[in-house]
mmCIF file of C-alpha atoms in Angstrom:
data_model
loop_
_atom_site.group_PDB
_atom_site.id
_atom_site.type_symbol
_atom_site.label_atom_id
_atom_site.label_comp_id
_atom_site.label_asym_id
_atom_site.label_seq_id
_atom_site.Cartn_x
_atom_site.Cartn_y
_atom_site.Cartn_z
ATOM 1 C CA SER A 1 -14.124 8.196 -15.750
ATOM 2 C CA ALA A 2 -12.664 4.803 -14.295
ATOM 3 C CA VAL A 3 -13.111 4.557 -10.596
ATOM 4 C CA ILE A 4 -10.980 1.357 -9.169
ATOM 5 C CA SER A 5 -10.115 -0.356 -6.029
ATOM 6 C CA GLN A 6 -7.519 -1.953 -4.251
ATOM 7 C CA LYS A 7 -6.517 -4.086 -1.717
ATOM 8 C CA PRO A 8 -5.119 -4.204 1.336
ATOM 9 C CA SER A 9 -4.731 -0.108 1.393
ATOM 10 C CA ARG A 10 -1.500 -0.653 3.594
ATOM 11 C CA ASP A 11 0.021 -3.961 5.510
ATOM 12 C CA ILE A 12 2.754 -4.441 7.190
ATOM 13 C CA CYS A 13 5.021 -7.793 6.357
ATOM 14 C CA GLN A 14 7.910 -9.365 8.064
ATOM 15 C CA ARG A 15 10.525 -10.414 5.412
ATOM 16 C CA GLY A 16 10.323 -13.228 3.630
ATOM 17 C CA THR A 17 6.811 -13.604 2.452
ATOM 18 C CA SER A 18 4.808 -12.428 -0.180
ATOM 19 C CA LEU A 19 1.989 -10.297 -0.661
ATOM 20 C CA THR A 20 -1.030 -10.066 -3.050
ATOM 21 C CA ILE A 21 -2.245 -6.934 -4.044
ATOM 22 C CA GLN A 22 -5.857 -6.550 -5.684
ATOM 23 C CA CYS A 23 -7.080 -3.989 -8.324
ATOM 24 C CA GLN A 24 -10.743 -3.815 -9.337
ATOM 25 C CA VAL A 25 -11.956 -1.504 -11.877
ATOM 26 C CA ASP A 26 -16.002 -0.190 -12.184
ATOM 27 C CA SER A 27 -15.877 -0.733 -15.693
ATOM 28 C CA GLN A 28 -14.237 -4.011 -18.565
ATOM 29 C CA VAL A 29 -10.330 -2.478 -19.244
ATOM 30 C CA THR A 30 -8.173 -4.235 -22.291
ATOM 31 C CA MET A 31 -4.991 -3.725 -20.340
ATOM 32 C CA MET A 32 -4.694 -3.011 -16.661
ATOM 33 C CA PHE A 33 -0.837 -1.106 -15.235
ATOM 34 C CA TRP A 34 1.535 -1.960 -12.201
ATOM 35 C CA TYR A 35 3.655 0.853 -10.787
ATOM 36 C CA ARG A 36 5.567 1.131 -7.863
ATOM 37 C CA GLN A 37 6.712 4.498 -6.259
ATOM 38 C CA GLN A 38 9.465 4.082 -4.062
ATOM 39 C CA PRO A 39 9.112 6.441 -1.018
ATOM 40 C CA GLY A 40 10.422 10.205 -1.783
ATOM 41 C CA GLN A 41 10.360 8.788 -5.692
ATOM 42 C CA SER A 42 8.294 8.961 -8.907
ATOM 43 C CA LEU A 43 6.118 5.995 -10.232
ATOM 44 C CA THR A 44 7.770 2.966 -12.236
ATOM 45 C CA LEU A 45 5.514 0.858 -14.134
ATOM 46 C CA ILE A 46 6.709 -2.362 -14.012
ATOM 47 C CA ALA A 47 3.924 -4.637 -15.406
ATOM 48 C CA THR A 48 1.214 -4.862 -17.932
ATOM 49 C CA ALA A 49 -1.340 -6.810 -17.583
ATOM 50 C CA ASN A 50 -3.550 -8.365 -20.421
ATOM 51 C CA GLN A 51 -6.317 -10.298 -20.154
ATOM 52 C CA GLY A 52 -6.162 -14.047 -20.459
ATOM 53 C CA SER A 53 -1.649 -13.517 -21.975
ATOM 54 C CA GLU A 54 0.986 -13.105 -19.167
ATOM 55 C CA ALA A 55 1.664 -10.068 -18.612
ATOM 56 C CA THR A 56 4.619 -8.679 -19.868
ATOM 57 C CA TYR A 57 7.491 -6.944 -17.519
ATOM 58 C CA GLU A 58 9.738 -3.617 -17.618
ATOM 59 C CA SER A 59 13.396 -4.200 -17.345
ATOM 60 C CA GLY A 60 14.421 -4.823 -13.459
ATOM 61 C CA PHE A 61 11.118 -6.725 -12.913
ATOM 62 C CA VAL A 62 10.805 -10.251 -13.396
ATOM 63 C CA ILE A 63 7.875 -12.452 -13.112
ATOM 64 C CA ASP A 64 9.505 -14.379 -10.038
ATOM 65 C CA LYS A 65 9.769 -11.396 -7.565
ATOM 66 C CA PHE A 66 6.473 -10.070 -9.154
ATOM 67 C CA PRO A 67 3.999 -13.025 -10.664
ATOM 68 C CA ILE A 68 0.842 -11.132 -12.258
ATOM 69 C CA SER A 69 -3.298 -12.634 -12.767
ATOM 70 C CA ARG A 70 -5.951 -11.045 -14.642
ATOM 71 C CA PRO A 71 -8.366 -13.011 -14.929
ATOM 72 C CA ASN A 72 -11.039 -10.803 -16.551
ATOM 73 C CA LEU A 73 -11.197 -7.917 -17.566
ATOM 74 C CA THR A 74 -11.979 -5.903 -14.140
ATOM 75 C CA PHE A 75 -9.107 -7.395 -11.707
ATOM 76 C CA SER A 76 -5.506 -7.665 -11.767
ATOM 77 C CA THR A 77 -3.532 -9.423 -9.001
ATOM 78 C CA LEU A 78 0.326 -8.429 -7.965
ATOM 79 C CA THR A 79 2.452 -10.191 -5.665
ATOM 80 C CA VAL A 80 5.525 -9.032 -4.343
ATOM 81 C CA SER A 81 6.395 -13.230 -3.242
ATOM 82 C CA ASN A 82 10.116 -13.088 -0.608
ATOM 83 C CA MET A 83 9.900 -9.723 0.502
ATOM 84 C CA SER A 84 12.638 -7.563 1.682
ATOM 85 C CA PRO A 85 11.866 -4.488 2.771
ATOM 86 C CA GLU A 86 13.452 -2.764 -1.180
ATOM 87 C CA ASP A 87 10.199 -3.670 -1.308
ATOM 88 C CA SER A 88 8.893 -1.523 0.545
ATOM 89 C CA SER A 89 6.730 0.719 -1.275
ATOM 90 C CA ILE A 90 3.068 2.336 -3.188
ATOM 91 C CA TYR A 91 1.895 0.077 -5.727
ATOM 92 C CA LEU A 92 -0.249 1.146 -7.656
ATOM 93 C CA CYS A 93 -3.075 0.175 -10.359
ATOM 94 C CA SER A 94 -3.064 1.737 -13.008
ATOM 95 C CA VAL A 95 -6.064 1.769 -16.804
ATOM 96 C CA GLY A 96 -7.184 3.307 -19.406
ATOM 97 C CA GLY A 97 -10.387 5.826 -20.226
ATOM 98 C CA SER A 98 -12.562 3.311 -21.909
ATOM 99 C CA GLY A 99 -12.486 5.254 -25.117
ATOM 100 C CA SER A 100 -10.171 7.950 -24.023
ATOM 101 C CA VAL A 101 -6.519 8.804 -23.222
ATOM 102 C CA GLU A 102 -7.107 9.538 -19.927
ATOM 103 C CA GLN A 103 -5.110 6.591 -17.086
ATOM 104 C CA TYR A 104 -6.491 7.244 -13.884
ATOM 105 C CA PHE A 105 -4.843 5.456 -10.939
ATOM 106 C CA GLY A 106 -6.435 3.300 -7.994
ATOM 107 C CA PRO A 107 -5.664 4.386 -4.417
ATOM 108 C CA GLY A 108 -2.249 2.562 -4.466
ATOM 109 C CA THR A 109 -1.153 0.048 -1.727
ATOM 110 C CA ARG A 110 1.265 1.312 1.169
ATOM 111 C CA LEU A 111 4.093 -2.056 1.159
ATOM 112 C CA THR A 112 5.721 -1.971 4.304
ATOM 113 C CA VAL A 113 8.511 -5.122 5.639
ATOM 114 C CA THR A 114 10.084 -5.647 8.697
ATOM 115 C CA GLU B 1 14.846 5.019 -23.264
ATOM 116 C CA LEU B 2 12.592 7.462 -22.884
ATOM 117 C CA LYS B 3 13.152 9.808 -20.242
ATOM 118 C CA VAL B 4 11.205 12.499 -18.661
ATOM 119 C CA GLU B 5 12.498 15.037 -17.263
ATOM 120 C CA GLN B 6 11.434 17.818 -14.532
ATOM 121 C CA ASN B 7 12.610 20.998 -13.083
ATOM 122 C CA PRO B 8 12.730 22.519 -10.538
ATOM 123 C CA LEU B 9 12.468 19.732 -8.208
ATOM 124 C CA PHE B 10 11.785 21.631 -5.765
ATOM 125 C CA LEU B 11 10.257 24.782 -5.958
ATOM 126 C CA SER B 12 9.159 27.227 -2.900
ATOM 127 C CA MET B 13 6.878 29.923 -3.731
ATOM 128 C CA GLN B 14 4.935 32.558 -1.804
ATOM 129 C CA GLU B 15 1.080 32.674 -2.940
ATOM 130 C CA GLY B 16 0.139 35.185 -5.027
ATOM 131 C CA LYS B 17 3.891 34.424 -7.061
ATOM 132 C CA ASN B 18 3.810 32.691 -10.512
ATOM 133 C CA TYR B 19 5.955 29.842 -11.560
ATOM 134 C CA THR B 20 6.889 27.498 -14.252
ATOM 135 C CA ILE B 21 7.432 23.825 -14.194
ATOM 136 C CA TYR B 22 9.143 22.154 -16.855
ATOM 137 C CA CYS B 23 9.004 19.129 -18.273
ATOM 138 C CA ASN B 24 11.454 18.107 -20.373
ATOM 139 C CA TYR B 25 11.313 13.840 -22.825
ATOM 140 C CA SER B 26 13.545 12.301 -24.494
ATOM 141 C CA THR B 27 11.759 10.999 -27.453
ATOM 142 C CA THR B 28 8.711 11.547 -29.843
ATOM 143 C CA SER B 29 5.919 10.787 -27.443
ATOM 144 C CA ASP B 30 1.585 10.995 -28.813
ATOM 145 C CA ARG B 31 0.735 12.097 -25.435
ATOM 146 C CA LEU B 32 1.625 14.834 -22.279
ATOM 147 C CA TYR B 33 0.084 14.124 -18.327
ATOM 148 C CA TRP B 34 -0.005 15.908 -15.928
ATOM 149 C CA TYR B 35 -0.704 14.705 -12.279
ATOM 150 C CA ARG B 36 -0.827 15.852 -8.888
ATOM 151 C CA GLN B 37 -0.391 14.230 -5.560
ATOM 152 C CA ASP B 38 -0.681 15.386 -1.953
ATOM 153 C CA PRO B 39 0.809 13.486 0.470
ATOM 154 C CA GLY B 40 -0.467 9.470 1.850
ATOM 155 C CA LYS B 41 -2.366 10.527 -1.130
ATOM 156 C CA SER B 42 -2.556 8.433 -5.072
ATOM 157 C CA LEU B 43 -2.761 11.015 -8.322
ATOM 158 C CA GLU B 44 -4.960 13.059 -9.226
ATOM 159 C CA SER B 45 -5.029 13.528 -13.364
ATOM 160 C CA LEU B 46 -4.952 17.374 -14.057
ATOM 161 C CA PHE B 47 -4.098 17.745 -18.108
ATOM 162 C CA VAL B 48 -3.374 14.898 -21.271
ATOM 163 C CA LEU B 49 -1.780 16.939 -23.909
ATOM 164 C CA LEU B 50 -2.190 15.474 -27.099
ATOM 165 C CA SER B 51 -1.056 17.870 -30.086
ATOM 166 C CA ASN B 52 2.050 20.168 -30.466
ATOM 167 C CA GLY B 53 0.660 23.758 -28.840
ATOM 168 C CA ALA B 54 -1.342 22.036 -27.362
ATOM 169 C CA VAL B 55 -3.040 24.352 -23.781
ATOM 170 C CA LYS B 56 -4.737 23.821 -21.047
ATOM 171 C CA GLN B 57 -6.158 25.807 -17.970
ATOM 172 C CA GLU B 58 -8.275 25.151 -14.595
ATOM 173 C CA GLY B 59 -8.640 27.851 -12.449
ATOM 174 C CA ARG B 60 -4.577 28.865 -11.474
ATOM 175 C CA LEU B 61 -2.923 25.715 -13.589
ATOM 176 C CA MET B 62 -2.220 25.811 -17.463
ATOM 177 C CA ALA B 63 -0.693 23.309 -18.989
ATOM 178 C CA SER B 64 1.271 23.945 -22.316
ATOM 179 C CA LEU B 65 3.042 21.100 -24.493
ATOM 180 C CA ASP B 66 5.671 21.732 -27.932
ATOM 181 C CA THR B 67 6.156 18.263 -29.280
ATOM 182 C CA LYS B 68 8.752 19.708 -31.392
ATOM 183 C CA ALA B 69 11.781 20.880 -28.609
ATOM 184 C CA ARG B 70 9.848 17.397 -26.457
ATOM 185 C CA LEU B 71 9.221 20.355 -23.929
ATOM 186 C CA SER B 72 5.361 21.298 -21.869
ATOM 187 C CA THR B 73 5.582 23.485 -18.969
ATOM 188 C CA LEU B 74 3.273 23.647 -16.143
ATOM 189 C CA HIS B 75 2.126 27.684 -14.905
ATOM 190 C CA ILE B 76 0.935 27.788 -11.955
ATOM 191 C CA THR B 77 -0.629 31.862 -11.232
ATOM 192 C CA ALA B 78 -1.105 33.885 -8.087
ATOM 193 C CA ALA B 79 -0.657 30.577 -5.924
ATOM 194 C CA VAL B 80 -2.429 29.740 -2.934
ATOM 195 C CA HIS B 81 -1.333 27.825 -0.417
ATOM 196 C CA ASP B 82 -3.459 24.055 -1.448
ATOM 197 C CA LEU B 83 -2.062 24.148 -4.269
ATOM 198 C CA SER B 84 0.988 22.814 -1.949
ATOM 199 C CA ALA B 85 1.486 18.981 -3.930
ATOM 200 C CA THR B 86 3.662 17.211 -5.346
ATOM 201 C CA TYR B 87 3.255 17.006 -9.532
ATOM 202 C CA PHE B 88 4.444 14.941 -12.032
ATOM 203 C CA CYS B 89 4.294 14.535 -15.617
ATOM 204 C CA ALA B 90 4.731 11.428 -17.385
ATOM 205 C CA VAL B 91 4.924 11.155 -20.817
ATOM 206 C CA GLY B 92 2.956 8.449 -22.694
ATOM 207 C CA THR B 93 4.036 5.260 -25.235
ATOM 208 C CA ALA B 94 2.960 6.345 -28.710
ATOM 209 C CA GLY B 95 0.599 2.916 -30.414
ATOM 210 C CA GLY B 96 1.170 -0.196 -30.421
ATOM 211 C CA THR B 97 0.693 -2.762 -27.885
ATOM 212 C CA SER B 98 2.578 -0.505 -25.166
ATOM 213 C CA TYR B 99 -0.453 2.722 -25.018
ATOM 214 C CA GLY B 100 -1.021 3.499 -22.212
ATOM 215 C CA LYS B 101 2.339 2.791 -20.546
ATOM 216 C CA LEU B 102 4.105 5.939 -19.062
ATOM 217 C CA THR B 103 7.223 6.989 -17.592
ATOM 218 C CA PHE B 104 7.124 9.959 -14.863
ATOM 219 C CA GLY B 105 9.677 12.597 -14.244
ATOM 220 C CA GLN B 106 10.961 12.758 -10.839
ATOM 221 C CA GLY B 107 7.901 14.694 -9.905
ATOM 222 C CA THR B 108 8.392 18.467 -8.421
ATOM 223 C CA ILE B 109 7.705 18.899 -4.723
ATOM 224 C CA LEU B 110 6.033 22.458 -4.445
ATOM 225 C CA THR B 111 5.368 24.294 -1.296
ATOM 226 C CA VAL B 112 3.345 27.363 -0.621
ATOM 227 C CA HIS B 113 3.918 30.168 1.809
ATOM 228 C CA PRO B 114 1.649 32.475 3.102
#
């Protein structure tokens, strides 16, 4: 299995500011995925991050709002830019298991925008 | 566009009773996942189902997959309070560069009463 850590675990931010969330995996993975879980809702995929290439964003999500970096095979960051209260959510990164179909999730970053 | 629907969305059970959560999806997929989420926590992987007729069991939970009907079930046997949580099914996108992308159902909030 993959062990995933995220920083910060939670934060309270002011409207109009930006927050960068870090995701660290204990093994090298090809793809990393960023999901959003709005309060009381299910999970929605934001983007897929491959090392060495631009992230691929899902419909409704744009790079200017959610820029992603993937500098190596064990690390990725997601920035939530120019935040509004509607961005208050849990943001989770996810990776696939090496040689398996398992998909693992990090502990999540709980973001509150005031 | 892949759609995943769970029902029921809310399930209140008595301890000792049996019940089933249903997960329907709209297009062909090669992977079906079940996750558990406790309040304020990340997702815990329960089952991955890969083929038609697949059945997996762990304790009081049993999951099955019918790819022809595009239906998975999560059966709960003799429920206990510790099973109270939100249960998500998620469908994996088949093959290619999108391997690992998951589309989630709405989630089923399960509460087990004494």
